[in-house]
């Protein structure tokens, strides 16, 4: 086992380590200020973790660059959820070999979900000797000390600690956006869906204290954030294990009661814990967006059982029908896995029929990827990759028709949108509805970061076009 460090008490505080790093880098920097290149793979949780790392780096005096060539510190925050994501990381890390040869003083580091897997850490250790620092998701709070030790000792550090059950507070976040941002409300996952690596690399579920989350939300709203997303692998089970009277619906109501002009979003929900109380809370709220991301993964009860999902197709539809009844404008999205081990075409047809029955706004669709160490990795998987690809294309085609129809039904309506960025189309802006549908319209870029009203004039597949209402 590669573990040259164990998670133990810090000898100095994080602040003190960051100060020392700042002193070292003021001498060693390659240009006028020390620069960091941080590349994030995978989900919103990883984006949020990277924002914490950037917060710590900025306290140590680093500025940020999109060009790895000019960086003093290069960090890849990795994702382990599918094989494809891992392959990309290995490929991109391999490409840094030359850079390190040309600039030996550059520190190259890897962190995130991949690094909590023993076999990955070993491969990095043996095949990528130019990587100087490797740390897993549980060691994020130790980053100041690890960075300092790497710079001072020059020895390679590999640290994993997936037994840590603590929530570490007080890390300063440097958010990527100035009007859209994430707040992690819990870490880890206890669900052990049979295909999923997350519980093994992010550990047991643990919630942050409500007062800390509410204060963070209040600060963001006061400083002008318009779109706040609460993050967790299974937000519906928020609060379990805390010594106070709280659940996810209550937390939402507490945040919703803060005055201001903003939207509140959350992800991801698990159907087994999606309560009527939560849907009633969305229906009666002032700020919660009309969007429910509720992954169903498969429409076949047989496959859902093999996936260890703890709900049936019928239970899922019951939740969806309740949501549609209470919140008629709700926009529903989902995640689907195609080609789970043992899935037959008959099972897959059940997924197609569920997609048609619900009428999703959009879908995140994935072909099953074998993850070593999960129960599904040991199951028979007789269907060929070509066959799975065909099913996958059939699913995309079905969803495309549904999304087009759904978007077409919005033509003529006026929608409140949050303007996000310039569109690739000259003179146009990109915005999003409360239901998370993209709307493009002609407008001045000074509108970015503001809410506007747009009359929908056209629908192109899953993108709407509209006119600004002055
Ligand atoms: N293969 C394919 N997709 C997966 N997901 C999680 N694990 C796997 C896997 N092994 C998908 C699920 C989950 C989303 C984040 O990623 O659909 O909801
Ligand atoms: Fe993975 Fe299931 Fe947990 Fe989601 S709920 S992170 S799919 S184990």
Short mmCIF file of C-alpha atoms and ligand atoms in Angstrom, two decimals:
data_model
loop_
_atom_site.label_atom_id
_atom_site.label_comp_id
_atom_site.label_asym_id
_atom_site.label_seq_id
_atom_site.Cartn_x
_atom_site.Cartn_y
_atom_site.Cartn_z
CA UNK A 1 0.00 0.00 0.00
CA UNK A 2 1.36 3.42 -0.96
CA UNK A 3 0.89 5.70 1.98
CA UNK A 4 3.81 7.84 2.98
CA UNK A 5 1.58 10.00 5.19
CA UNK A 6 -1.36 9.31 7.46
CA UNK A 7 -4.11 11.77 8.29
CA UNK A 8 -3.08 13.08 11.67
CA UNK A 9 -3.17 16.32 13.58
CA UNK A 10 -1.68 19.25 11.69
CA UNK A 11 1.43 20.59 13.36
CA UNK A 12 0.61 24.11 12.14
CA UNK A 13 -2.77 25.58 11.20
CA UNK A 14 -3.80 25.64 7.53
CA UNK A 15 -3.41 29.43 7.56
CA UNK A 16 0.16 29.11 8.79
CA UNK A 17 1.04 26.56 6.11
CA UNK A 18 -0.47 28.78 3.40
CA UNK A 19 1.59 31.72 4.67
CA UNK A 20 4.76 29.62 4.46
CA UNK A 21 3.84 28.50 0.92
CA UNK A 22 3.34 32.15 -0.01
CA UNK A 23 6.84 32.99 1.29
CA UNK A 24 8.44 30.08 -0.60
CA UNK A 25 6.64 30.92 -3.83
CA UNK A 26 7.48 34.63 -3.66
CA UNK A 27 11.06 33.50 -4.34
CA UNK A 28 10.45 30.47 -6.58
CA UNK A 29 7.73 31.80 -8.89
CA UNK A 30 8.36 31.57 -12.64
CA UNK A 31 6.88 35.00 -13.45
CA UNK A 32 5.67 38.08 -11.55
CA UNK A 33 3.21 36.05 -9.41
CA UNK A 34 3.01 32.30 -8.74
CA UNK A 35 0.44 30.74 -11.07
CA UNK A 36 -1.75 27.67 -10.65
CA UNK A 37 -3.50 25.64 -13.34
CA UNK A 38 -6.45 23.68 -11.91
CA UNK A 39 -8.33 21.32 -14.20
CA UNK A 40 -11.54 19.68 -12.99
CA UNK A 41 -13.08 16.47 -14.35
CA UNK A 42 -16.53 15.10 -13.52
CA UNK A 43 -19.45 16.30 -11.48
CA UNK A 44 -20.49 19.46 -9.62
CA UNK A 45 -19.10 18.06 -6.37
CA UNK A 46 -15.66 18.06 -7.98
CA UNK A 47 -16.17 21.61 -9.25
CA UNK A 48 -17.06 22.61 -5.71
CA UNK A 49 -13.98 20.83 -4.27
CA UNK A 50 -11.79 22.61 -6.83
CA UNK A 51 -13.29 25.94 -5.74
CA UNK A 52 -12.12 25.17 -2.17
CA UNK A 53 -8.64 24.28 -3.41
CA UNK A 54 -8.53 27.49 -5.44
CA UNK A 55 -9.58 29.38 -2.29
CA UNK A 56 -6.59 27.94 -0.42
CA UNK A 57 -4.22 28.57 -3.35
CA UNK A 58 -5.34 32.18 -3.60
CA UNK A 59 -4.66 32.62 0.14
CA UNK A 60 -1.14 31.34 -0.59
CA UNK A 61 -0.71 34.10 -3.17
CA UNK A 62 -1.33 32.11 -6.35
CA UNK A 63 -3.19 33.55 -9.31
CA UNK A 64 -4.82 31.26 -11.89
CA UNK A 65 -4.05 30.48 -15.50
CA UNK A 66 -5.77 28.45 -18.24
CA UNK A 67 -2.36 27.64 -19.72
CA UNK A 68 -0.55 24.73 -18.01
CA UNK A 69 2.68 25.80 -19.78
CA UNK A 70 3.07 28.92 -17.64
CA UNK A 71 2.00 27.41 -14.29
CA UNK A 72 4.10 26.84 -11.17
CA UNK A 73 1.54 24.38 -9.83
CA UNK A 74 -0.60 22.02 -11.92
CA UNK A 75 -3.52 20.15 -10.36
CA UNK A 76 -5.95 17.68 -11.94
CA UNK A 77 -9.05 17.01 -9.84
CA UNK A 78 -10.15 13.61 -11.16
CA UNK A 79 -13.37 11.62 -11.62
CA UNK A 80 -13.76 7.84 -11.24
CA UNK A 81 -17.41 7.38 -12.14
CA UNK A 82 -16.82 5.91 -15.61
CA UNK A 83 -13.82 4.34 -17.31
CA UNK A 84 -13.80 6.97 -20.04
CA UNK A 85 -13.22 9.75 -17.46
CA UNK A 86 -10.29 7.81 -15.98
CA UNK A 87 -8.73 7.18 -19.39
CA UNK A 88 -8.85 10.89 -20.17
CA UNK A 89 -7.03 11.70 -16.93
CA UNK A 90 -4.27 9.14 -17.58
CA UNK A 91 -3.88 10.49 -21.14
CA UNK A 92 -3.72 14.12 -20.02
CA UNK A 93 -1.33 13.41 -17.13
CA UNK A 94 0.96 11.51 -19.51
CA UNK A 95 1.09 14.59 -21.72
CA UNK A 96 2.65 16.59 -18.83
CA UNK A 97 5.86 14.54 -18.88
CA UNK A 98 7.56 16.84 -21.36
CA UNK A 99 6.46 19.97 -19.54
CA UNK A 100 7.99 18.68 -16.31
CA UNK A 101 11.23 17.87 -18.18
CA UNK A 102 11.41 21.44 -19.51
CA UNK A 103 10.39 23.03 -16.20
CA UNK A 104 11.51 20.72 -13.36
CA UNK A 105 10.50 23.24 -10.68
CA UNK A 106 6.78 22.84 -11.56
CA UNK A 107 4.83 20.79 -9.00
CA UNK A 108 2.30 18.40 -10.60
CA UNK A 109 -0.49 17.12 -8.35
CA UNK A 110 -3.53 14.86 -8.71
CA UNK A 111 -6.53 14.71 -6.41
CA UNK A 112 -10.18 13.64 -6.40
CA UNK A 113 -12.11 10.38 -6.64
CA UNK A 114 -9.64 8.40 -8.76
CA UNK A 115 -6.92 8.94 -6.17
CA UNK A 116 -8.91 7.20 -3.44
CA UNK A 117 -8.50 3.93 -5.36
CA UNK A 118 -5.42 1.92 -4.39
CA UNK A 119 -4.81 0.54 -7.89
CA UNK A 120 -4.92 4.03 -9.43
CA UNK A 121 -2.51 5.49 -6.84
CA UNK A 122 -0.16 2.57 -7.57
CA UNK A 123 -0.31 3.14 -11.31
CA UNK A 124 0.45 6.85 -10.84
CA UNK A 125 3.26 5.99 -8.47
CA UNK A 126 4.87 3.45 -10.81
CA UNK A 127 4.22 4.95 -14.27
CA UNK A 128 4.14 8.72 -13.71
CA UNK A 129 7.23 9.56 -11.61
CA UNK A 130 6.92 13.26 -12.48
CA UNK A 131 3.71 13.52 -10.40
CA UNK A 132 4.82 14.88 -7.02
CA UNK A 133 1.62 15.01 -4.97
CA UNK A 134 -1.42 12.73 -4.90
CA UNK A 135 -4.28 13.10 -2.42
CA UNK A 136 -7.82 11.71 -2.22
CA UNK A 137 -11.18 13.40 -1.63
CA UNK A 138 -10.93 12.94 2.15
CA UNK A 139 -7.68 14.85 2.41
CA UNK A 140 -8.82 18.14 0.89
CA UNK A 141 -8.56 19.98 4.21
CA UNK A 142 -4.93 18.84 4.48
CA UNK A 143 -4.01 20.49 1.19
CA UNK A 144 -2.10 23.47 2.74
CA UNK A 145 0.18 21.13 4.68
CA UNK A 146 0.65 18.75 1.72
CA UNK A 147 1.51 21.61 -0.63
CA UNK A 148 4.01 23.04 1.87
CA UNK A 149 5.69 19.66 2.46
CA UNK A 150 5.90 18.96 -1.28
CA UNK A 151 7.58 22.31 -1.89
CA UNK A 152 9.99 22.01 1.04
CA UNK A 153 10.95 18.30 0.99
CA UNK A 154 10.67 17.70 -2.75
CA UNK A 155 9.67 14.10 -1.86
CA UNK A 156 6.66 12.48 -3.50
CA UNK A 157 3.55 12.41 -1.26
CA UNK A 158 0.66 9.94 -1.67
CA UNK A 159 -2.22 10.32 0.79
CA UNK A 160 -5.55 8.51 0.92
CA UNK A 161 -7.83 8.28 3.92
CA UNK A 162 -11.24 6.92 3.11
CA UNK A 163 -12.15 6.20 6.74
CA UNK A 164 -12.43 9.89 7.60
CA UNK A 165 -16.03 10.58 8.68
CA UNK A 166 -15.54 14.24 9.59
CA UNK A 167 -16.92 17.33 7.92
CA UNK A 168 -14.12 19.89 7.78
CA UNK A 169 -15.39 23.46 7.91
CA UNK A 170 -13.66 26.81 7.57
CA UNK A 171 -12.08 26.31 4.13
CA UNK A 172 -12.33 29.52 2.12
CA UNK A 173 -13.99 28.95 -1.28
CA UNK A 174 -13.04 30.83 -4.43
CA UNK A 175 -16.13 30.39 -6.61
CA UNK A 176 -15.73 30.26 -10.39
CA UNK A 177 -18.89 32.30 -11.00
CA UNK A 178 -20.02 35.64 -9.58
CA UNK A 179 -23.78 35.04 -9.87
CA UNK A 180 -24.13 31.22 -10.01
CA UNK A 181 -22.62 29.05 -7.30
CA UNK A 182 -22.67 25.76 -5.40
CA UNK A 183 -23.01 24.98 -1.72
CA UNK A 184 -22.15 21.41 -0.73
CA UNK A 185 -24.62 20.37 1.98
CA UNK A 186 -23.34 16.83 2.53
CA UNK A 187 -20.54 14.54 1.48
CA UNK A 188 -20.31 10.85 0.60
CA UNK A 189 -23.02 8.31 -0.12
CA UNK A 190 -24.48 5.31 1.72
CA UNK A 191 -26.60 3.93 -1.08
CA UNK A 192 -24.21 1.49 -2.72
CA UNK A 193 -26.01 1.31 -6.06
CA UNK A 194 -24.38 -1.84 -7.43
CA UNK A 195 -22.73 -0.12 -10.44
CA UNK A 196 -21.39 2.93 -8.62
CA UNK A 197 -17.89 3.67 -7.30
CA UNK A 198 -18.87 6.83 -5.40
CA UNK A 199 -19.49 5.27 -1.96
CA UNK A 200 -16.01 3.70 -2.11
CA UNK A 201 -14.19 6.89 -3.09
CA UNK A 202 -16.21 9.52 -1.23
CA UNK A 203 -16.97 7.49 1.88
CA UNK A 204 -19.99 7.45 4.18
CA UNK A 205 -22.72 10.04 4.00
CA UNK A 206 -22.27 12.99 6.35
CA UNK A 207 -24.18 16.29 6.47
CA UNK A 208 -22.93 19.79 7.11
CA UNK A 209 -24.64 21.67 9.92
CA UNK A 210 -27.73 23.63 8.79
CA UNK A 211 -26.68 26.94 10.38
CA UNK A 212 -23.39 26.90 8.44
CA UNK A 213 -25.20 26.19 5.15
CA UNK A 214 -27.85 28.85 5.80
CA UNK A 215 -25.18 31.47 6.63
CA UNK A 216 -23.26 30.59 3.46
CA UNK A 217 -26.46 30.95 1.41
CA UNK A 218 -27.25 34.29 3.07
CA UNK A 219 -23.75 35.60 2.34
CA UNK A 220 -24.03 34.54 -1.31
CA UNK A 221 -27.44 36.18 -1.72
CA UNK A 222 -26.18 39.39 -0.09
CA UNK A 223 -23.19 39.47 -2.40
CA UNK A 224 -25.41 39.20 -5.48
CA UNK A 225 -25.62 35.48 -6.32
CA UNK A 226 -28.76 34.78 -8.35
CA UNK A 227 -28.61 31.01 -8.72
CA UNK A 228 -27.52 28.78 -5.84
CA UNK A 229 -27.32 24.98 -6.13
CA UNK A 230 -27.25 22.82 -3.00
CA UNK A 231 -25.07 19.78 -3.66
CA UNK A 232 -25.00 16.22 -2.39
CA UNK A 233 -25.02 12.68 -3.81
CA UNK A 234 -28.45 12.18 -2.28
CA UNK A 235 -29.74 15.49 -0.95
CA UNK A 236 -33.07 13.93 0.07
CA UNK A 237 -31.41 12.17 2.99
CA UNK A 238 -29.77 15.40 4.23
CA UNK A 239 -29.63 15.71 8.02
CA UNK A 240 -29.38 12.03 8.97
CA UNK A 241 -27.01 11.71 11.90
CA UNK A 242 -27.14 15.40 12.89
CA UNK A 243 -28.20 16.16 16.47
CA UNK A 244 -30.84 18.70 15.43
CA UNK A 245 -34.38 18.64 14.05
CA UNK A 246 -33.70 19.00 10.34
CA UNK A 247 -34.36 17.28 7.02
CA UNK A 248 -33.84 18.42 3.43
CA UNK A 249 -37.30 19.97 3.00
CA UNK A 250 -36.82 21.97 6.23
CA UNK A 251 -33.38 23.16 5.11
CA UNK A 252 -34.88 24.33 1.81
CA UNK A 253 -37.63 26.22 3.62
CA UNK A 254 -35.08 27.93 5.90
CA UNK A 255 -33.03 29.13 2.92
CA UNK A 256 -36.13 30.02 0.91
CA UNK A 257 -37.20 32.37 3.72
CA UNK A 258 -34.14 34.59 3.06
CA UNK A 259 -35.31 37.67 1.12
CA UNK A 260 -33.75 38.50 -2.24
CA UNK A 261 -34.05 37.89 -5.97
CA UNK A 262 -32.52 34.45 -6.51
CA UNK A 263 -33.21 30.87 -7.53
CA UNK A 264 -32.47 27.93 -5.31
CA UNK A 265 -31.61 24.59 -6.95
CA UNK A 266 -30.47 21.22 -5.64
CA UNK A 267 -28.95 18.02 -6.92
CA UNK A 268 -28.98 15.04 -6.86
CA UNK A 269 -32.21 13.52 -5.57
CA UNK A 270 -32.76 9.79 -5.06
CA UNK A 271 -36.28 8.51 -5.81
CA UNK A 272 -36.28 6.24 -2.74
CA UNK A 273 -36.04 9.29 -0.44
CA UNK A 274 -37.97 11.87 -2.50
CA UNK A 275 -40.78 12.80 -0.09
CA UNK A 276 -44.13 14.49 -0.67
CA UNK A 277 -42.96 17.04 1.90
CA UNK A 278 -40.11 17.99 -0.47
CA UNK A 279 -42.45 18.38 -3.46
CA UNK A 280 -44.94 20.38 -1.36
CA UNK A 281 -42.03 22.59 -0.28
CA UNK A 282 -41.08 23.29 -3.91
CA UNK A 283 -44.73 24.01 -4.75
CA UNK A 284 -45.12 26.60 -1.99
CA UNK A 285 -41.66 28.20 -2.14
CA UNK A 286 -40.67 31.63 -3.40
CA UNK A 287 -37.21 30.82 -4.74
CA UNK A 288 -36.88 27.09 -5.44
CA UNK A 289 -36.55 26.56 -9.18
CA UNK A 290 -39.21 24.53 -11.00
CA UNK A 291 -36.76 21.77 -11.78
CA UNK A 292 -36.49 18.26 -10.40
CA UNK A 293 -33.47 16.17 -11.37
CA UNK A 294 -34.56 12.68 -10.34
CA UNK A 295 -32.36 9.91 -11.79
CA UNK A 296 -34.30 6.69 -12.42
CA UNK A 297 -31.42 4.77 -14.12
CA UNK A 298 -33.68 2.02 -15.54
CA UNK A 299 -37.37 1.51 -16.28
CA UNK A 300 -37.21 -2.23 -15.58
CA UNK A 301 -38.03 -3.40 -12.05
CA UNK A 302 -35.77 -6.43 -12.54
CA UNK A 303 -32.79 -4.19 -13.36
CA UNK A 304 -33.63 -1.68 -10.62
CA UNK A 305 -33.41 -4.54 -8.14
CA UNK A 306 -30.04 -5.67 -9.52
CA UNK A 307 -28.90 -2.03 -9.32
CA UNK A 308 -29.88 -1.97 -5.60
CA UNK A 309 -31.98 1.16 -6.14
CA UNK A 310 -34.77 0.40 -3.61
CA UNK A 311 -37.73 1.66 -5.67
CA UNK A 312 -39.84 0.38 -8.52
CA UNK A 313 -40.94 1.91 -11.79
CA UNK A 314 -44.42 2.31 -10.26
CA UNK A 315 -43.07 4.16 -7.20
CA UNK A 316 -41.04 6.45 -9.48
CA UNK A 317 -44.11 7.28 -11.57
CA UNK A 318 -46.12 7.93 -8.41
CA UNK A 319 -43.56 10.59 -7.34
CA UNK A 320 -43.52 12.13 -10.83
CA UNK A 321 -47.31 12.28 -11.01
CA UNK A 322 -47.51 13.89 -7.58
CA UNK A 323 -44.86 16.44 -8.63
CA UNK A 324 -46.74 17.27 -11.85
CA UNK A 325 -50.02 17.63 -9.96
CA UNK A 326 -48.57 19.98 -7.31
CA UNK A 327 -46.19 21.89 -9.63
CA UNK A 328 -47.76 21.93 -13.12
CA UNK A 329 -44.81 23.77 -14.74
CA UNK A 330 -42.16 21.46 -13.28
CA UNK A 331 -39.31 20.51 -15.56
CA UNK A 332 -38.07 16.97 -14.89
CA UNK A 333 -34.65 15.61 -15.87
CA UNK A 334 -32.98 12.30 -15.15
CA UNK A 335 -29.93 10.03 -15.44
CA UNK A 336 -30.18 6.70 -17.26
CA UNK A 337 -27.74 3.81 -17.59
CA UNK A 338 -27.99 1.68 -20.74
CA UNK A 339 -26.54 -1.84 -20.85
CA UNK A 340 -26.31 -2.69 -17.13
CA UNK A 341 -25.03 -6.30 -16.78
CA UNK A 342 -27.80 -8.74 -17.66
CA UNK A 343 -30.08 -6.09 -19.18
CA UNK A 344 -32.09 -7.47 -22.11
CA UNK A 345 -33.75 -5.58 -24.92
CA UNK A 346 -37.08 -6.22 -23.14
CA UNK A 347 -35.71 -4.45 -20.04
CA UNK A 348 -34.40 -1.62 -22.19
CA UNK A 349 -37.85 -1.19 -23.79
CA UNK A 350 -39.19 -0.57 -20.27
CA UNK A 351 -36.69 2.31 -19.99
CA UNK A 352 -37.88 3.71 -23.33
CA UNK A 353 -41.51 3.52 -22.29
CA UNK A 354 -40.78 5.29 -18.99
CA UNK A 355 -38.99 8.06 -20.89
CA UNK A 356 -42.07 8.49 -23.08
CA UNK A 357 -44.48 8.36 -20.18
CA UNK A 358 -42.70 11.03 -18.10
CA UNK A 359 -41.76 13.48 -20.87
CA UNK A 360 -38.37 14.64 -19.55
CA UNK A 361 -36.97 18.05 -20.45
CA UNK A 362 -33.55 16.49 -20.90
CA UNK A 363 -31.62 13.37 -19.96
CA UNK A 364 -28.07 12.48 -18.96
CA UNK A 365 -27.56 9.12 -20.61
CA UNK A 366 -24.66 6.75 -19.99
CA UNK A 367 -23.58 3.38 -21.27
CA UNK A 368 -22.75 1.12 -18.31
CA UNK A 369 -19.07 1.26 -17.39
CA UNK A 370 -17.56 -1.53 -15.28
CA UNK A 371 -16.06 -0.23 -12.04
CA UNK A 372 -13.76 -2.67 -10.25
CA UNK A 373 -14.73 -3.19 -6.63
CA UNK A 374 -18.47 -2.70 -7.19
CA UNK A 375 -20.94 -5.65 -7.06
CA UNK A 376 -22.01 -5.13 -10.70
CA UNK A 377 -18.41 -5.68 -11.87
CA UNK A 378 -18.85 -9.35 -10.91
CA UNK A 379 -22.15 -9.81 -12.79
CA UNK A 380 -22.40 -11.49 -16.19
CA UNK A 381 -22.47 -8.93 -18.98
CA UNK A 382 -23.23 -10.84 -22.20
CA UNK A 383 -24.53 -8.00 -24.40
CA UNK A 384 -21.92 -6.62 -26.84
CA UNK A 385 -20.74 -3.00 -26.84
CA UNK A 386 -22.17 -2.59 -30.39
CA UNK A 387 -25.61 -3.77 -29.28
CA UNK A 388 -25.54 -1.41 -26.27
CA UNK A 389 -24.58 1.46 -28.60
CA UNK A 390 -27.60 0.72 -30.78
CA UNK A 391 -29.92 0.82 -27.76
CA UNK A 392 -28.24 4.04 -26.65
CA UNK A 393 -28.91 5.70 -30.04
CA UNK A 394 -32.53 4.56 -29.89
CA UNK A 395 -32.85 6.21 -26.47
CA UNK A 396 -31.32 9.47 -27.73
CA UNK A 397 -33.69 9.55 -30.71
CA UNK A 398 -36.72 8.96 -28.49
CA UNK A 399 -35.66 11.72 -26.09
CA UNK A 400 -34.91 14.15 -28.93
CA UNK A 401 -38.51 13.94 -30.12
CA UNK A 402 -39.85 14.43 -26.58
CA UNK A 403 -37.55 17.40 -25.87
CA UNK A 404 -38.49 19.06 -29.18
CA UNK A 405 -42.18 18.66 -28.40
CA UNK A 406 -41.73 19.99 -24.89
CA UNK A 407 -39.78 23.03 -26.12
CA UNK A 408 -42.29 23.68 -28.93
CA UNK A 409 -45.09 23.82 -26.32
CA UNK A 410 -43.35 26.82 -24.74
CA UNK A 411 -43.53 29.01 -27.86
CA UNK A 412 -45.62 32.12 -27.18
CA UNK A 413 -45.02 32.03 -23.41
CA UNK A 414 -43.10 34.64 -21.45
CA UNK A 415 -40.33 33.21 -19.25
CA UNK A 416 -38.18 34.71 -16.52
CA UNK A 417 -34.58 33.81 -17.35
CA UNK A 418 -31.15 34.28 -15.80
CA UNK A 419 -28.72 35.60 -18.42
CA UNK A 420 -25.51 33.53 -18.24
CA UNK A 421 -23.13 34.34 -21.09
CA UNK A 422 -22.63 35.47 -24.67
CA UNK A 423 -23.92 32.95 -27.19
CA UNK A 424 -21.69 31.65 -29.99
CA UNK A 425 -24.17 33.39 -32.30
CA UNK A 426 -23.07 37.01 -32.88
CA UNK A 427 -25.10 39.49 -30.78
CA UNK A 428 -27.04 36.77 -28.92
CA UNK A 429 -27.04 35.94 -25.22
CA UNK A 430 -27.53 32.56 -23.52
CA UNK A 431 -29.90 32.36 -20.58
CA UNK A 432 -31.66 29.66 -18.56
CA UNK A 433 -35.24 29.30 -17.35
CA UNK A 434 -36.12 28.21 -13.84
CA UNK A 435 -36.66 24.73 -15.35
CA UNK A 436 -33.05 24.83 -16.62
CA UNK A 437 -33.94 25.17 -20.32
CA UNK A 438 -31.54 27.23 -22.46
CA UNK A 439 -32.98 30.35 -24.13
CA UNK A 440 -31.09 32.48 -26.66
CA UNK A 441 -32.04 36.06 -27.46
CA UNK A 442 -30.57 39.25 -28.91
CA UNK A 443 -29.24 41.49 -26.16
CA UNK A 444 -26.40 43.48 -24.71
CA UNK A 445 -23.77 41.65 -22.67
CA UNK A 446 -24.33 44.07 -19.78
CA UNK A 447 -27.39 41.90 -19.04
CA UNK A 448 -25.19 38.92 -18.06
CA UNK A 449 -25.89 38.00 -14.44
CA UNK A 450 -29.36 39.57 -14.34
CA UNK A 451 -32.89 38.21 -14.49
CA UNK A 452 -34.88 39.21 -17.58
CA UNK A 453 -38.23 38.37 -19.14
CA UNK A 454 -38.13 36.81 -22.58
CA UNK A 455 -41.01 35.96 -24.91
CA UNK A 456 -40.34 32.56 -26.53
CA UNK A 457 -40.63 32.79 -30.30
CA UNK A 458 -39.03 29.60 -31.60
CA UNK A 459 -37.94 26.15 -30.44
CA UNK A 460 -34.94 24.28 -31.83
CA UNK A 461 -34.72 20.80 -30.29
CA UNK A 462 -33.83 21.57 -26.65
CA UNK A 463 -32.86 25.23 -27.12
CA UNK A 464 -35.42 28.02 -27.17
CA UNK A 465 -35.15 31.32 -28.98
CA UNK A 466 -36.91 34.44 -27.72
CA UNK A 467 -37.21 38.20 -27.61
CA UNK A 468 -36.29 40.36 -24.67
CA UNK A 469 -39.26 42.14 -23.11
CA UNK A 470 -38.06 45.59 -22.18
N1 LIG B 1 -21.56 3.34 -15.50
C1 LIG B 1 -22.32 4.23 -16.17
N2 LIG B 1 -22.92 5.27 -15.58
C2 LIG B 1 -22.74 5.41 -14.24
N3 LIG B 1 -23.20 6.34 -13.40
C3 LIG B 1 -22.72 6.06 -12.17
N4 LIG B 1 -21.95 4.96 -12.22
C4 LIG B 1 -21.94 4.53 -13.50
C5 LIG B 1 -21.35 3.44 -14.17
N5 LIG B 1 -20.60 2.56 -13.54
C6 LIG B 1 -24.12 7.40 -13.79
C7 LIG B 1 -25.47 7.30 -13.06
C8 LIG B 1 -25.39 8.44 -12.08
C9 LIG B 1 -24.55 9.45 -12.85
C10 LIG B 1 -23.93 10.51 -12.03
O1 LIG B 1 -23.54 8.66 -13.44
O2 LIG B 1 -26.51 7.51 -14.00
O3 LIG B 1 -26.67 8.96 -11.75
FE1 LIG B 2 -23.72 6.39 -6.80
FE2 LIG B 2 -26.19 5.56 -6.16
FE3 LIG B 2 -24.76 7.08 -4.42
FE4 LIG B 2 -25.73 8.18 -6.69
S1 LIG B 2 -26.96 7.32 -5.00
S2 LIG B 2 -23.65 8.42 -5.83
S3 LIG B 2 -25.57 6.49 -8.13
S4 LIG B 2 -24.26 5.00 -5.08
#
